[in-house]
Amino acid sequence: MPGSTQESRPLLTGVDPNTDPELARHQAHQGLDDDGDEEAGDSSGLTASGHHIDDAHQQTTNCDTLIHLIKGNIGTGILAMPDGLKHSGLYTGTIILPFIATICIHCMHILVKCAHELKERLGVSGLDYAEVGYHAFSTGPTPLRRFASVTRAVLNAFLTITQLGFCCVYVVFIAANVKQVIDCKIPGSEIDIHGYMAILIIPLLAISMIRSLKVLAPFSLISNVFLGLGLAITFHYLLTDIPSSYDRPEFKSWDQLPLFLGTSIYAFEGIGVVLPLERKMTHPEDLRGCNGVLNTGMILVTCGYIAVGFFGYLKFGDAVQGSITLNLPPSDNLAQLVKVLMAVAIYLTYSLMLYVPAEIMWPHLSPRFHSGRARRIGEYAFRAFLVLFTFILAAAIPNIGLFISLVGAMSSSTLAIIFPPIIELVTFWPKMSKVSVFKCIIIFTFGIVCFVTGTYASIMAIVDYFQHSDEPQPKFVC
């Protein structure tokens, strides 16, 4: 979805215990439930950035991988692209977006290349994002090897922050869309968006208690169907009665441009999907290359982002909201259906997004519980805490656009742009050419600029949002 991204649990298959005993023990622990039995759902598939990738034992064709790749990159981010172009200008955003896409796609290739090198170097059969970072440093230049554990911890921390950020966006998204539908169907409703968030707590707590990927897989399938149908209907509205492009500014301002960068990077959340997908392919070599599955899928995704962003902002201008669904005509039953479909789709995906931080953090807490029953209860309580934590953050900043920009600038830019060139430098040093080193420095610098300016601009926009929160807002009319 968005969000969204931005791994889940460690996805190693066949780690050599002699290479990293701690990692091997952790992997072995993850495959068992509290009583020492293999969880029914854990062998049924993999997740990365909260996206389910079906049967772990079934090899996928190139077409299957292409579908999964597209699915892993399409989420709430695509619905926020018109709001992103609102901060850049119509043509400025449309021109910059392919440039950002090129950098993000290249960073995906970097991650795959480094994973291949490290697998051959270590004799392991699979690595996830955080483990690629760990082994790059642990086998890299001697002065940097002491930072291996720190690198893995930092990557897991940003993966956790990213996924929890996606969950916060999801809470705001569901509440905002449901509110519009109810306000039109039940005139005179006085419930504000915080009230709808409170109503959502019980349903989201319920679905978040599901620990098995096998059980979550059907929810993911239904979510994808609803999302695809909702996007198709949304395009129907975007392509009807299109105004002239002369009515929209070509460029907004340098102050607002970082908000666009944050939203754009948030949308390219699928870097965590790439390594698990490649490992499941019948012909993994087909993922790479100029006309490989990765480039093909990401070009299609980028075209979708550009189309929704361009026509969404062209259609609604500066009135566009954090999700384009909120701009659809409220009096139209078909438009209301889109909001319901999207809200249900995001609701069904929430648990998959929460699965990632739960699987990263829970293994560090579970040893405190000394029996299987206590660990099960503890894990349910911990999941409930994470749900309530995302609700508190969502209630604090109930603005989809600002939340997406902040998450994209602060955490998505770190995972998608900043860390891949660092990992490449450490993995291949000192064999890299000067051109490759220069390239990595340029990408890293761009990522830092996006991180600093995007985070600052987002925080300032949030502060401004609260400063003007008491001012009268345009009344929603059905």
mmCIF file of C-alpha atoms in Angstrom, residues 295-458:
data_model
loop_
_atom_site.group_PDB
_atom_site.id
_atom_site.type_symbol
_atom_site.label_atom_id
_atom_site.label_comp_id
_atom_site.label_asym_id
_atom_site.label_seq_id
_atom_site.Cartn_x
_atom_site.Cartn_y
_atom_site.Cartn_z
ATOM 1 C CA ASN A 295 12.657 -2.361 -14.113
ATOM 2 C CA THR A 296 9.463 -3.416 -15.896
ATOM 3 C CA GLY A 297 7.403 -3.478 -12.723
ATOM 4 C CA MET A 298 8.756 -0.238 -11.323
ATOM 5 C CA ILE A 299 8.272 1.610 -14.613
ATOM 6 C CA LEU A 300 4.616 0.558 -14.560
ATOM 7 C CA VAL A 301 4.326 1.680 -10.934
ATOM 8 C CA THR A 302 5.972 5.010 -11.727
ATOM 9 C CA CYS A 303 3.582 5.593 -14.642
ATOM 10 C CA GLY A 304 0.687 4.950 -12.255
ATOM 11 C CA TYR A 305 2.060 7.471 -9.756
ATOM 12 C CA ILE A 306 2.558 10.092 -12.442
ATOM 13 C CA ALA A 307 -0.929 9.541 -13.899
ATOM 14 C CA VAL A 308 -2.744 9.763 -10.552
ATOM 15 C CA GLY A 309 -0.638 12.721 -9.411
ATOM 16 C CA PHE A 310 -0.932 14.674 -12.662
ATOM 17 C CA PHE A 311 -4.638 14.181 -13.316
ATOM 18 C CA GLY A 312 -5.567 14.387 -9.635
ATOM 19 C CA TYR A 313 -3.932 17.788 -9.180
ATOM 20 C CA LEU A 314 -5.093 18.936 -12.615
ATOM 21 C CA LYS A 315 -8.670 18.044 -11.689
ATOM 22 C CA PHE A 316 -8.871 19.508 -8.169
ATOM 23 C CA GLY A 317 -5.986 21.984 -7.956
ATOM 24 C CA ASP A 318 -5.038 23.307 -4.525
ATOM 25 C CA ALA A 319 -8.282 21.903 -3.107
ATOM 26 C CA VAL A 320 -6.810 18.410 -3.388
ATOM 27 C CA GLN A 321 -6.587 16.575 -0.063
ATOM 28 C CA GLY A 322 -4.119 14.116 1.452
ATOM 29 C CA SER A 323 -5.964 11.248 -0.241
ATOM 30 C CA ILE A 324 -7.544 11.840 -3.626
ATOM 31 C CA THR A 325 -10.553 9.766 -2.551
ATOM 32 C CA LEU A 326 -11.572 12.598 -0.211
ATOM 33 C CA ASN A 327 -12.046 14.868 -3.240
ATOM 34 C CA LEU A 328 -14.489 12.588 -5.036
ATOM 35 C CA PRO A 329 -18.046 14.028 -5.205
ATOM 36 C CA PRO A 330 -19.706 13.165 -1.869
ATOM 37 C CA SER A 331 -23.213 13.183 -3.324
ATOM 38 C CA ASP A 332 -22.344 10.468 -5.850
ATOM 39 C CA ASN A 333 -23.062 6.941 -4.620
ATOM 40 C CA LEU A 334 -20.310 5.476 -6.795
ATOM 41 C CA ALA A 335 -17.783 7.877 -5.270
ATOM 42 C CA GLN A 336 -18.978 6.911 -1.803
ATOM 43 C CA LEU A 337 -18.498 3.278 -2.753
ATOM 44 C CA VAL A 338 -14.883 4.044 -3.670
ATOM 45 C CA LYS A 339 -14.264 5.501 -0.212
ATOM 46 C CA VAL A 340 -15.794 2.449 1.447
ATOM 47 C CA LEU A 341 -13.762 0.065 -0.737
ATOM 48 C CA MET A 342 -10.535 1.923 -0.041
ATOM 49 C CA ALA A 343 -11.244 2.132 3.690
ATOM 50 C CA VAL A 344 -11.930 -1.616 3.853
ATOM 51 C CA ALA A 345 -8.829 -2.375 1.756
ATOM 52 C CA ILE A 346 -6.606 -0.335 4.071
ATOM 53 C CA TYR A 347 -8.252 -1.854 7.148
ATOM 54 C CA LEU A 348 -7.488 -5.365 5.889
ATOM 55 C CA THR A 349 -3.852 -4.364 5.280
ATOM 56 C CA TYR A 350 -3.309 -2.732 8.679
ATOM 57 C CA SER A 351 -2.462 -6.014 10.404
ATOM 58 C CA LEU A 352 0.177 -6.860 7.780
ATOM 59 C CA MET A 353 1.800 -3.495 8.334
ATOM 60 C CA LEU A 354 1.774 -4.037 12.093
ATOM 61 C CA TYR A 355 3.216 -7.535 11.601
ATOM 62 C CA VAL A 356 6.597 -6.033 10.720
ATOM 63 C CA PRO A 357 7.378 -4.027 13.889
ATOM 64 C CA ALA A 358 5.816 -6.769 16.034
ATOM 65 C CA GLU A 359 8.143 -9.405 14.555
ATOM 66 C CA ILE A 360 11.176 -7.131 14.864
ATOM 67 C CA MET A 361 10.590 -6.063 18.476
ATOM 68 C CA TRP A 362 8.786 -8.991 20.117
ATOM 69 C CA PRO A 363 11.754 -11.438 20.071
ATOM 70 C CA HIS A 364 13.619 -8.996 22.329
ATOM 71 C CA LEU A 365 10.746 -9.011 24.841
ATOM 72 C CA SER A 366 9.614 -12.640 24.756
ATOM 73 C CA PRO A 367 12.489 -14.012 26.927
ATOM 74 C CA ARG A 368 11.015 -12.054 29.848
ATOM 75 C CA PHE A 369 8.054 -14.470 29.840
ATOM 76 C CA HIS A 370 8.823 -17.929 31.192
ATOM 77 C CA SER A 371 5.938 -20.046 29.894
ATOM 78 C CA GLY A 372 4.229 -20.571 26.569
ATOM 79 C CA ARG A 373 0.916 -19.213 27.853
ATOM 80 C CA ALA A 374 2.573 -16.128 29.327
ATOM 81 C CA ARG A 375 4.398 -15.462 26.049
ATOM 82 C CA ARG A 376 1.164 -15.724 24.053
ATOM 83 C CA ILE A 377 -0.632 -13.321 26.375
ATOM 84 C CA GLY A 378 2.387 -11.035 26.371
ATOM 85 C CA GLU A 379 2.513 -10.946 22.583
ATOM 86 C CA TYR A 380 -1.205 -10.120 22.344
ATOM 87 C CA ALA A 381 -0.722 -7.332 24.891
ATOM 88 C CA PHE A 382 2.296 -6.031 22.989
ATOM 89 C CA ARG A 383 0.338 -5.984 19.716
ATOM 90 C CA ALA A 384 -2.481 -4.125 21.463
ATOM 91 C CA PHE A 385 0.060 -1.591 22.748
ATOM 92 C CA LEU A 386 1.366 -1.012 19.199
ATOM 93 C CA VAL A 387 -2.176 -0.476 17.911
ATOM 94 C CA LEU A 388 -2.936 2.057 20.648
ATOM 95 C CA PHE A 389 0.412 3.755 20.024
ATOM 96 C CA THR A 390 -0.435 4.284 16.340
ATOM 97 C CA PHE A 391 -3.837 5.640 17.355
ATOM 98 C CA ILE A 392 -2.267 8.190 19.689
ATOM 99 C CA LEU A 393 0.081 9.432 16.961
ATOM 100 C CA ALA A 394 -2.708 9.477 14.368
ATOM 101 C CA ALA A 395 -4.990 11.428 16.721
ATOM 102 C CA ALA A 396 -2.187 13.907 17.400
ATOM 103 C CA ILE A 397 -1.713 14.668 13.671
ATOM 104 C CA PRO A 398 -5.014 13.850 11.894
ATOM 105 C CA ASN A 399 -3.754 15.123 8.528
ATOM 106 C CA ILE A 400 -2.959 12.443 5.938
ATOM 107 C CA GLY A 401 -0.803 14.596 3.693
ATOM 108 C CA LEU A 402 1.461 15.906 6.452
ATOM 109 C CA PHE A 403 1.846 12.469 8.027
ATOM 110 C CA ILE A 404 2.796 10.909 4.701
ATOM 111 C CA SER A 405 5.340 13.627 3.968
ATOM 112 C CA LEU A 406 6.912 13.270 7.439
ATOM 113 C CA VAL A 407 7.164 9.470 7.276
ATOM 114 C CA GLY A 408 8.537 9.627 3.732
ATOM 115 C CA ALA A 409 11.165 12.238 4.501
ATOM 116 C CA MET A 410 12.294 10.861 7.860
ATOM 117 C CA SER A 411 12.262 7.062 7.449
ATOM 118 C CA SER A 412 11.461 6.090 3.863
ATOM 119 C CA SER A 413 14.300 8.241 2.505
ATOM 120 C CA THR A 414 16.689 6.506 4.912
ATOM 121 C CA LEU A 415 15.749 3.010 3.753
ATOM 122 C CA ALA A 416 15.172 3.753 0.066
ATOM 123 C CA ILE A 417 18.026 6.177 -0.702
ATOM 124 C CA ILE A 418 20.520 6.754 2.117
ATOM 125 C CA PHE A 419 21.498 3.242 3.200
ATOM 126 C CA PRO A 420 21.816 1.410 -0.175
ATOM 127 C CA PRO A 421 24.827 3.451 -1.387
ATOM 128 C CA ILE A 422 26.464 3.099 2.040
ATOM 129 C CA ILE A 423 26.018 -0.670 1.891
ATOM 130 C CA GLU A 424 27.425 -0.768 -1.651
ATOM 131 C CA LEU A 425 30.511 1.215 -0.640
ATOM 132 C CA VAL A 426 31.185 -1.038 2.352
ATOM 133 C CA THR A 427 30.457 -4.283 0.476
ATOM 134 C CA PHE A 428 32.674 -3.660 -2.536
ATOM 135 C CA TRP A 429 35.391 -1.470 -1.016
ATOM 136 C CA PRO A 430 38.202 -1.166 -2.148
ATOM 137 C CA LYS A 431 37.294 -2.667 -5.555
ATOM 138 C CA MET A 432 34.979 0.182 -6.559
ATOM 139 C CA SER A 433 35.955 2.573 -9.330
ATOM 140 C CA LYS A 434 36.074 6.308 -8.738
ATOM 141 C CA VAL A 435 32.941 6.732 -10.853
ATOM 142 C CA SER A 436 31.016 4.261 -8.678
ATOM 143 C CA VAL A 437 32.230 5.953 -5.499
ATOM 144 C CA PHE A 438 31.176 9.348 -6.863
ATOM 145 C CA LYS A 439 27.780 7.923 -7.827
ATOM 146 C CA CYS A 440 27.227 6.555 -4.320
ATOM 147 C CA ILE A 441 28.214 9.872 -2.769
ATOM 148 C CA ILE A 442 25.762 11.745 -5.021
ATOM 149 C CA ILE A 443 22.867 9.399 -4.144
ATOM 150 C CA PHE A 444 23.733 9.515 -0.445
ATOM 151 C CA THR A 445 23.887 13.318 -0.524
ATOM 152 C CA PHE A 446 20.520 13.510 -2.284
ATOM 153 C CA GLY A 447 19.039 11.213 0.369
ATOM 154 C CA ILE A 448 20.424 13.361 3.180
ATOM 155 C CA VAL A 449 19.008 16.499 1.533
ATOM 156 C CA CYS A 450 15.582 14.834 1.263
ATOM 157 C CA PHE A 451 15.830 13.662 4.871
ATOM 158 C CA VAL A 452 16.829 17.030 6.342
ATOM 159 C CA THR A 453 14.735 19.397 4.224
ATOM 160 C CA GLY A 454 11.721 17.073 4.056
ATOM 161 C CA THR A 455 11.657 16.407 7.792
ATOM 162 C CA TYR A 456 12.116 20.096 8.607
ATOM 163 C CA ALA A 457 9.428 21.220 6.134
ATOM 164 C CA SER A 458 7.013 18.554 7.375
#
